[in-house]
Short mmCIF file of C-alpha atoms in Angstrom, two decimals:
data_model
loop_
_atom_site.label_atom_id
_atom_site.label_comp_id
_atom_site.label_asym_id
_atom_site.label_seq_id
_atom_site.Cartn_x
_atom_site.Cartn_y
_atom_site.Cartn_z
CA UNK A 25 -8.19 18.27 -29.30
CA UNK A 26 -10.80 17.44 -26.67
CA UNK A 27 -9.85 16.66 -23.11
CA UNK A 28 -11.83 14.71 -20.51
CA UNK A 29 -11.23 16.24 -17.04
CA UNK A 30 -12.18 13.54 -14.61
CA UNK A 31 -12.61 13.59 -10.81
CA UNK A 32 -14.16 10.66 -9.06
CA UNK A 33 -16.74 11.54 -6.40
CA UNK A 34 -16.62 15.10 -7.61
CA UNK A 35 -19.54 16.32 -5.43
CA UNK A 36 -17.91 15.21 -2.20
CA UNK A 37 -14.54 16.63 -3.14
CA UNK A 38 -15.77 19.99 -4.37
CA UNK A 39 -14.68 21.77 -1.17
CA UNK A 40 -11.23 20.23 -1.21
CA UNK A 41 -8.09 21.58 -2.86
CA UNK A 42 -8.47 18.88 -5.56
CA UNK A 43 -12.02 20.04 -6.25
CA UNK A 44 -10.88 23.65 -6.62
CA UNK A 45 -7.96 22.52 -8.83
CA UNK A 46 -10.46 20.88 -11.16
CA UNK A 47 -12.32 24.18 -11.51
CA UNK A 48 -8.97 25.90 -12.20
CA UNK A 49 -8.24 23.32 -14.94
CA UNK A 50 -11.52 24.11 -16.64
CA UNK A 51 -10.80 27.83 -16.55
CA UNK A 52 -7.24 27.32 -17.77
CA UNK A 53 -8.39 25.28 -20.72
CA UNK A 54 -11.12 27.84 -21.58
CA UNK A 55 -8.46 30.62 -21.53
CA UNK A 56 -6.55 28.70 -24.23
CA UNK A 57 -9.49 27.60 -26.40
CA UNK A 58 -9.12 23.94 -25.53
CA UNK A 59 -12.35 21.93 -25.72
CA UNK A 60 -13.04 19.78 -22.69
CA UNK A 61 -15.75 17.61 -21.16
CA UNK A 62 -16.49 16.33 -17.66
CA UNK A 63 -18.53 13.39 -19.00
CA UNK A 64 -16.64 10.10 -19.50
CA UNK A 65 -19.29 9.02 -21.97
CA UNK A 66 -18.35 11.78 -24.38
CA UNK A 67 -15.79 11.38 -27.14
CA UNK A 68 -12.34 12.78 -26.24
CA UNK A 69 -8.66 12.61 -27.31
CA UNK A 70 -6.94 12.79 -23.92
CA UNK A 71 -8.10 11.97 -20.42
CA UNK A 72 -6.84 14.03 -17.43
CA UNK A 73 -7.56 12.11 -14.24
CA UNK A 74 -7.57 13.87 -10.89
CA UNK A 75 -8.33 11.02 -8.53
CA UNK A 76 -7.05 7.54 -7.64
CA UNK A 77 -10.11 5.46 -6.73
CA UNK A 78 -11.51 2.31 -8.46
CA UNK A 79 -13.56 4.24 -10.98
CA UNK A 80 -10.49 6.30 -11.91
CA UNK A 81 -8.39 3.22 -12.36
CA UNK A 82 -11.15 1.55 -14.47
CA UNK A 83 -11.20 4.63 -16.70
CA UNK A 84 -7.46 4.60 -16.99
CA UNK A 85 -7.39 0.94 -18.11
CA UNK A 86 -10.24 1.52 -20.56
CA UNK A 87 -8.46 4.48 -22.14
CA UNK A 88 -5.13 2.67 -22.31
CA UNK A 89 -6.84 -0.20 -24.12
CA UNK A 90 -8.31 2.27 -26.66
CA UNK A 91 -4.97 3.99 -27.16
CA UNK A 92 -6.15 7.25 -25.56
CA UNK A 93 -3.31 9.10 -23.74
CA UNK A 94 -3.72 9.26 -20.02
CA UNK A 95 -2.62 12.18 -17.85
CA UNK A 96 -2.76 11.62 -14.08
CA UNK A 97 -2.65 14.68 -11.89
CA UNK A 98 -0.25 14.32 -8.93
CA UNK A 99 -2.35 16.15 -6.39
CA UNK A 100 -1.28 13.76 -3.64
CA UNK A 101 1.90 12.08 -2.42
CA UNK A 102 2.61 9.46 0.17
CA UNK A 103 4.04 12.21 2.32
CA UNK A 104 0.93 14.47 2.38
CA UNK A 105 -1.49 11.72 3.36
CA UNK A 106 0.21 11.43 6.72
CA UNK A 107 -1.37 13.00 9.76
CA UNK A 108 -4.69 13.58 8.03
CA UNK A 109 -7.79 11.47 8.60
CA UNK A 110 -8.65 9.25 11.52
CA UNK A 111 -6.93 5.91 11.19
CA UNK A 112 -4.66 7.28 8.47
CA UNK A 113 -1.95 4.77 9.35
CA UNK A 114 -4.35 1.92 8.57
CA UNK A 115 -5.65 3.62 5.44
CA UNK A 116 -2.20 4.64 4.08
CA UNK A 117 -1.15 1.28 2.53
CA UNK A 118 -4.43 1.09 0.62
CA UNK A 119 -4.38 4.70 -0.48
CA UNK A 120 -0.70 4.55 -1.48
CA UNK A 121 -1.41 1.39 -3.46
CA UNK A 122 -4.22 3.09 -5.40
CA UNK A 123 -2.04 6.15 -6.00
CA UNK A 124 0.95 4.10 -7.16
CA UNK A 125 -0.98 2.04 -9.67
CA UNK A 126 -2.31 5.24 -11.26
CA UNK A 127 1.14 6.82 -11.43
CA UNK A 128 2.76 3.64 -12.79
CA UNK A 129 0.34 3.42 -15.74
CA UNK A 130 0.11 7.07 -16.66
CA UNK A 131 1.51 8.42 -19.89
CA UNK A 132 2.16 11.75 -18.17
CA UNK A 133 1.95 12.96 -14.58
CA UNK A 134 1.23 16.64 -13.90
CA UNK A 135 1.96 17.86 -10.37
CA UNK A 136 1.92 21.41 -8.97
CA UNK A 137 5.53 22.02 -7.87
CA UNK A 138 9.11 20.88 -8.50
CA UNK A 139 9.02 19.51 -4.89
CA UNK A 140 6.11 17.12 -5.54
CA UNK A 141 7.61 16.33 -8.96
CA UNK A 142 10.80 15.08 -7.31
CA UNK A 143 8.86 13.01 -4.80
CA UNK A 144 6.79 11.26 -7.47
CA UNK A 145 9.68 10.69 -9.83
CA UNK A 146 11.34 8.67 -7.06
CA UNK A 147 8.35 6.40 -6.42
CA UNK A 148 9.02 2.83 -7.54
CA UNK A 149 7.64 1.99 -10.93
CA UNK A 150 7.11 5.54 -12.15
CA UNK A 151 8.71 5.68 -15.58
CA UNK A 152 6.69 8.33 -17.44
CA UNK A 153 7.44 12.05 -17.72
CA UNK A 154 6.50 14.11 -14.66
CA UNK A 155 6.03 17.81 -15.21
CA UNK A 156 5.46 20.59 -12.61
CA UNK A 157 2.60 22.93 -13.48
CA UNK A 158 0.95 25.10 -10.80
CA UNK A 159 -2.75 24.64 -9.95
CA UNK A 160 -2.83 28.35 -10.77
CA UNK A 161 -5.07 31.19 -9.67
CA UNK A 162 -7.60 33.46 -11.34
CA UNK A 163 -6.37 36.87 -10.17
CA UNK A 164 -9.42 38.79 -11.31
CA UNK A 165 -11.47 36.83 -8.70
CA UNK A 166 -9.32 38.32 -5.93
CA UNK A 167 -9.69 42.01 -6.59
CA UNK A 168 -10.55 44.22 -3.63
CA UNK A 169 -14.27 44.58 -2.98
CA UNK A 170 -15.53 46.73 -0.09
CA UNK A 171 -18.83 44.84 0.11
CA UNK A 172 -16.96 41.54 0.62
CA UNK A 173 -14.98 43.10 3.48
CA UNK A 174 -18.12 44.45 5.11
CA UNK A 175 -19.81 41.02 4.75
CA UNK A 176 -16.88 39.42 6.55
CA UNK A 177 -16.89 42.04 9.34
CA UNK A 178 -20.60 41.69 9.82
CA UNK A 179 -20.55 37.91 10.05
CA UNK A 180 -17.82 37.96 12.72
CA UNK A 181 -18.93 41.19 14.48
CA UNK A 182 -15.59 42.86 13.78
CA UNK A 183 -14.96 46.55 14.33
CA UNK A 184 -11.21 47.19 14.42
CA UNK A 185 -9.78 44.00 15.89
CA UNK A 186 -6.57 42.45 14.72
CA UNK A 187 -7.39 39.31 12.78
CA UNK A 188 -5.35 36.31 11.70
CA UNK A 189 -6.92 33.68 9.48
CA UNK A 190 -6.13 30.09 8.54
CA UNK A 191 -7.75 27.75 6.00
CA UNK A 192 -7.87 23.97 5.70
CA UNK A 193 -9.39 20.73 6.85
CA UNK A 194 -9.09 19.77 10.49
CA UNK A 195 -5.79 17.89 9.86
CA UNK A 196 -2.72 17.79 12.06
CA UNK A 197 -0.88 17.94 8.77
CA UNK A 198 -2.34 21.37 8.13
CA UNK A 199 -1.00 22.53 11.50
CA UNK A 200 -4.29 23.44 13.14
CA UNK A 201 -2.89 22.40 16.57
CA UNK A 202 -0.07 24.93 16.14
CA UNK A 203 -2.66 27.47 15.05
CA UNK A 204 -4.38 26.99 18.41
CA UNK A 205 -1.12 27.14 20.37
CA UNK A 206 -0.05 30.39 18.73
CA UNK A 207 -3.51 31.94 19.27
CA UNK A 208 -3.34 30.97 22.98
CA UNK A 209 -0.21 33.06 23.32
CA UNK A 210 -1.75 36.05 21.46
CA UNK A 211 -5.06 36.61 23.31
CA UNK A 212 -5.50 40.11 22.03
CA UNK A 213 -5.76 38.93 18.40
CA UNK A 214 -8.79 37.19 16.88
CA UNK A 215 -7.91 33.95 15.07
CA UNK A 216 -10.34 32.45 12.53
CA UNK A 217 -9.84 29.03 10.98
CA UNK A 218 -11.99 28.44 7.87
CA UNK A 219 -12.53 24.81 7.14
CA UNK A 220 -14.23 21.66 8.39
CA UNK A 221 -13.97 17.90 8.62
CA UNK A 222 -16.59 15.43 9.80
CA UNK A 223 -15.81 14.43 13.35
CA UNK A 224 -15.88 10.72 12.36
CA UNK A 225 -12.96 11.41 10.05
CA UNK A 226 -11.09 13.73 12.43
CA UNK A 227 -8.38 12.23 14.60
CA UNK A 228 -9.01 12.02 18.34
CA UNK A 229 -5.98 14.28 18.92
CA UNK A 230 -7.41 17.11 16.77
CA UNK A 231 -10.88 16.66 18.31
CA UNK A 232 -9.26 17.14 21.73
CA UNK A 233 -7.42 20.26 20.45
CA UNK A 234 -10.70 21.67 19.17
CA UNK A 235 -12.48 20.95 22.47
CA UNK A 236 -9.82 22.87 24.35
CA UNK A 237 -9.18 25.65 21.83
CA UNK A 238 -8.50 29.12 23.21
CA UNK A 239 -11.33 31.61 23.46
CA UNK A 240 -9.94 33.89 20.78
CA UNK A 241 -10.20 31.23 18.11
CA UNK A 242 -13.32 31.01 15.95
CA UNK A 243 -14.19 27.93 13.90
CA UNK A 244 -16.96 28.92 11.51
CA UNK A 245 -16.66 25.78 9.32
CA UNK A 246 -16.34 25.80 5.54
CA UNK A 247 -17.21 29.19 4.09
CA UNK A 248 -16.73 30.29 0.47
CA UNK A 249 -17.55 33.23 -1.72
CA UNK A 250 -17.72 36.83 -0.67
CA UNK A 251 -17.08 36.35 3.05
CA UNK A 252 -13.81 34.43 2.65
CA UNK A 253 -12.63 36.96 0.02
CA UNK A 254 -13.47 39.74 2.47
CA UNK A 255 -11.47 37.94 5.14
CA UNK A 256 -8.48 37.76 2.84
CA UNK A 257 -8.52 41.50 2.41
CA UNK A 258 -9.34 42.49 5.96
CA UNK A 259 -7.03 40.14 7.95
CA UNK A 260 -3.60 41.16 9.14
CA UNK A 261 -2.07 37.91 7.92
CA UNK A 262 -2.75 34.39 6.71
CA UNK A 263 -1.22 31.92 9.16
CA UNK A 264 -0.82 28.62 7.33
CA UNK A 265 1.35 26.33 9.48
CA UNK A 266 1.05 23.33 7.19
CA UNK A 267 3.52 20.48 7.62
CA UNK A 268 3.27 19.11 4.05
CA UNK A 269 1.77 20.29 0.76
CA UNK A 270 2.08 19.67 -2.99
CA UNK A 271 1.50 23.41 -3.51
CA UNK A 272 -1.16 25.03 -1.32
CA UNK A 273 -3.83 26.99 -3.06
CA UNK A 274 -4.40 28.84 0.23
CA UNK A 275 -0.89 30.31 -0.05
CA UNK A 276 -1.59 31.49 -3.55
CA UNK A 277 -4.85 33.20 -2.41
CA UNK A 278 -2.98 35.08 0.30
CA UNK A 279 -0.39 36.31 -2.17
CA UNK A 280 -3.13 37.21 -4.69
CA UNK A 281 -4.84 39.53 -2.19
CA UNK A 282 -1.55 41.00 -0.98
CA UNK A 283 -2.14 39.51 2.48
CA UNK A 284 1.00 38.73 4.49
CA UNK A 285 1.59 34.96 4.40
CA UNK A 286 3.09 33.34 7.46
CA UNK A 287 3.79 29.65 6.78
CA UNK A 288 6.08 26.83 7.77
CA UNK A 289 9.53 26.49 6.24
CA UNK A 290 8.97 23.24 4.36
CA UNK A 291 10.35 21.71 1.16
CA UNK A 292 7.44 22.52 -1.13
CA UNK A 293 8.15 26.27 -0.90
CA UNK A 294 11.85 25.98 -1.82
CA UNK A 295 12.74 28.10 -4.84
CA UNK A 296 9.54 30.21 -5.03
CA UNK A 297 8.68 31.44 -1.49
CA UNK A 298 11.53 33.34 0.20
CA UNK A 299 11.50 34.24 3.83
CA UNK A 300 11.39 38.01 4.38
CA UNK A 301 11.09 38.63 0.58
CA UNK A 302 7.59 37.52 -0.39
CA UNK A 303 6.37 35.85 2.83
CA UNK A 304 7.49 34.81 6.32
CA UNK A 305 8.56 31.18 6.85
CA UNK A 306 8.97 29.92 10.42
CA UNK A 307 10.33 26.73 11.85
CA UNK A 308 8.42 26.71 15.20
CA UNK A 309 5.65 28.48 17.09
CA UNK A 310 8.02 31.07 18.61
CA UNK A 311 9.08 32.13 15.12
CA UNK A 312 5.43 32.13 13.95
CA UNK A 313 4.47 34.48 16.76
CA UNK A 314 7.37 36.85 15.90
CA UNK A 315 6.32 36.91 12.25
CA UNK A 316 2.61 37.40 13.02
CA UNK A 317 3.54 40.33 15.25
CA UNK A 318 5.68 41.73 12.46
CA UNK A 319 2.73 41.37 10.05
CA UNK A 320 0.53 43.35 12.43
CA UNK A 321 2.98 46.00 13.64
CA UNK A 322 5.15 46.82 10.60
CA UNK A 323 4.75 47.88 7.00
CA UNK A 324 4.87 44.72 4.87
CA UNK A 325 4.00 46.37 1.54
CA UNK A 326 7.22 45.35 -0.13
CA UNK A 327 6.60 41.70 0.85
CA UNK A 328 3.06 42.03 -0.57
CA UNK A 329 4.32 43.36 -3.90
CA UNK A 330 6.94 40.63 -4.20
CA UNK A 331 4.31 37.98 -3.28
CA UNK A 332 2.00 39.28 -5.97
CA UNK A 333 4.77 38.75 -8.59
CA UNK A 334 4.72 35.05 -7.61
CA UNK A 335 1.01 34.60 -8.44
CA UNK A 336 1.34 36.70 -11.63
CA UNK A 337 3.48 33.83 -12.95
CA UNK A 338 0.76 31.31 -12.04
CA UNK A 339 -2.31 32.83 -13.65
CA UNK A 340 -4.68 30.38 -15.33
CA UNK A 341 -3.93 31.53 -18.89
CA UNK A 342 -0.32 30.58 -18.32
CA UNK A 343 -1.26 27.31 -16.63
CA UNK A 344 -3.57 26.45 -19.54
CA UNK A 345 -0.82 27.16 -22.06
CA UNK A 346 1.55 24.80 -20.28
CA UNK A 347 -1.14 22.06 -20.17
CA UNK A 348 -1.88 22.67 -23.87
CA UNK A 349 1.80 22.18 -24.75
CA UNK A 350 2.03 18.97 -22.77
CA UNK A 351 -1.22 17.58 -24.28
CA UNK A 352 0.06 18.28 -27.78
CA UNK A 353 3.34 16.56 -27.09
CA UNK A 354 1.50 13.58 -25.77
CA UNK A 355 -0.75 13.37 -28.83
CA UNK A 356 2.30 13.53 -31.16
CA UNK A 357 3.75 10.49 -29.39
#
């Protein structure tokens, strides 16, 4: 069995959650001895498409014509496109149309959580099997490393300050406006938001929020590698006030480094993230502030241990085994 893993415009999406999910898919298949290619010109038995653009749809039609099974990855939903890019309301009908035509013609849809599975199953015209398989995480990449912590502290000139971090594009959907509001009410804590979005794609509302951000917020842009891993270990908590996700790799990273996760109480976390057990889930900024203070001032080691159990069930070897089983079932059909 040989699988084509396909992502349209891969270079421009490499810093996104979808780009990182593609890397995780490659690792997951390697872990289970499954041959794969990223080149559509190669021979392959199954195609696993991670995007919804015209090239993706052309590939889908070509494979369907040849009788090659098509897996479409449900990274996105109608719901999580809202409150994202500039002019998202104008773009949404076109984007949703592209997404729908991929989902309608797929032989199998893989999506990260039971929440996104339920959403996609209820879209008009979706008749194929939809299965929930996490994007997964490579736990060995998130082991403590003192040099990474020192690299983070040096970059941000940190001695012993309290630090709260957030990660994501400059989307209202990601809750960056609430990140600023909470930081404004906690001036003695340093808040750092890792991420970036071209200003031409950023909504005017978020640009205004950035212009008037509080002094204790740092926006270093997109940073990867040792520095971000050091941040995950040094920070007092990960504050991820997202309004909508299909999973949230950022949340998995926090749990993998035993960093207290403070996030919003939204549908995607139902059943696997429990408030006060393996994370803190708030409904508004007042609750977020209380939970961040608790993360800083109290011993959260039991929450960290319970959170780590969550990601132990989402390691890439297990993700790859689940994908392998679904691929085999599809080939038998």
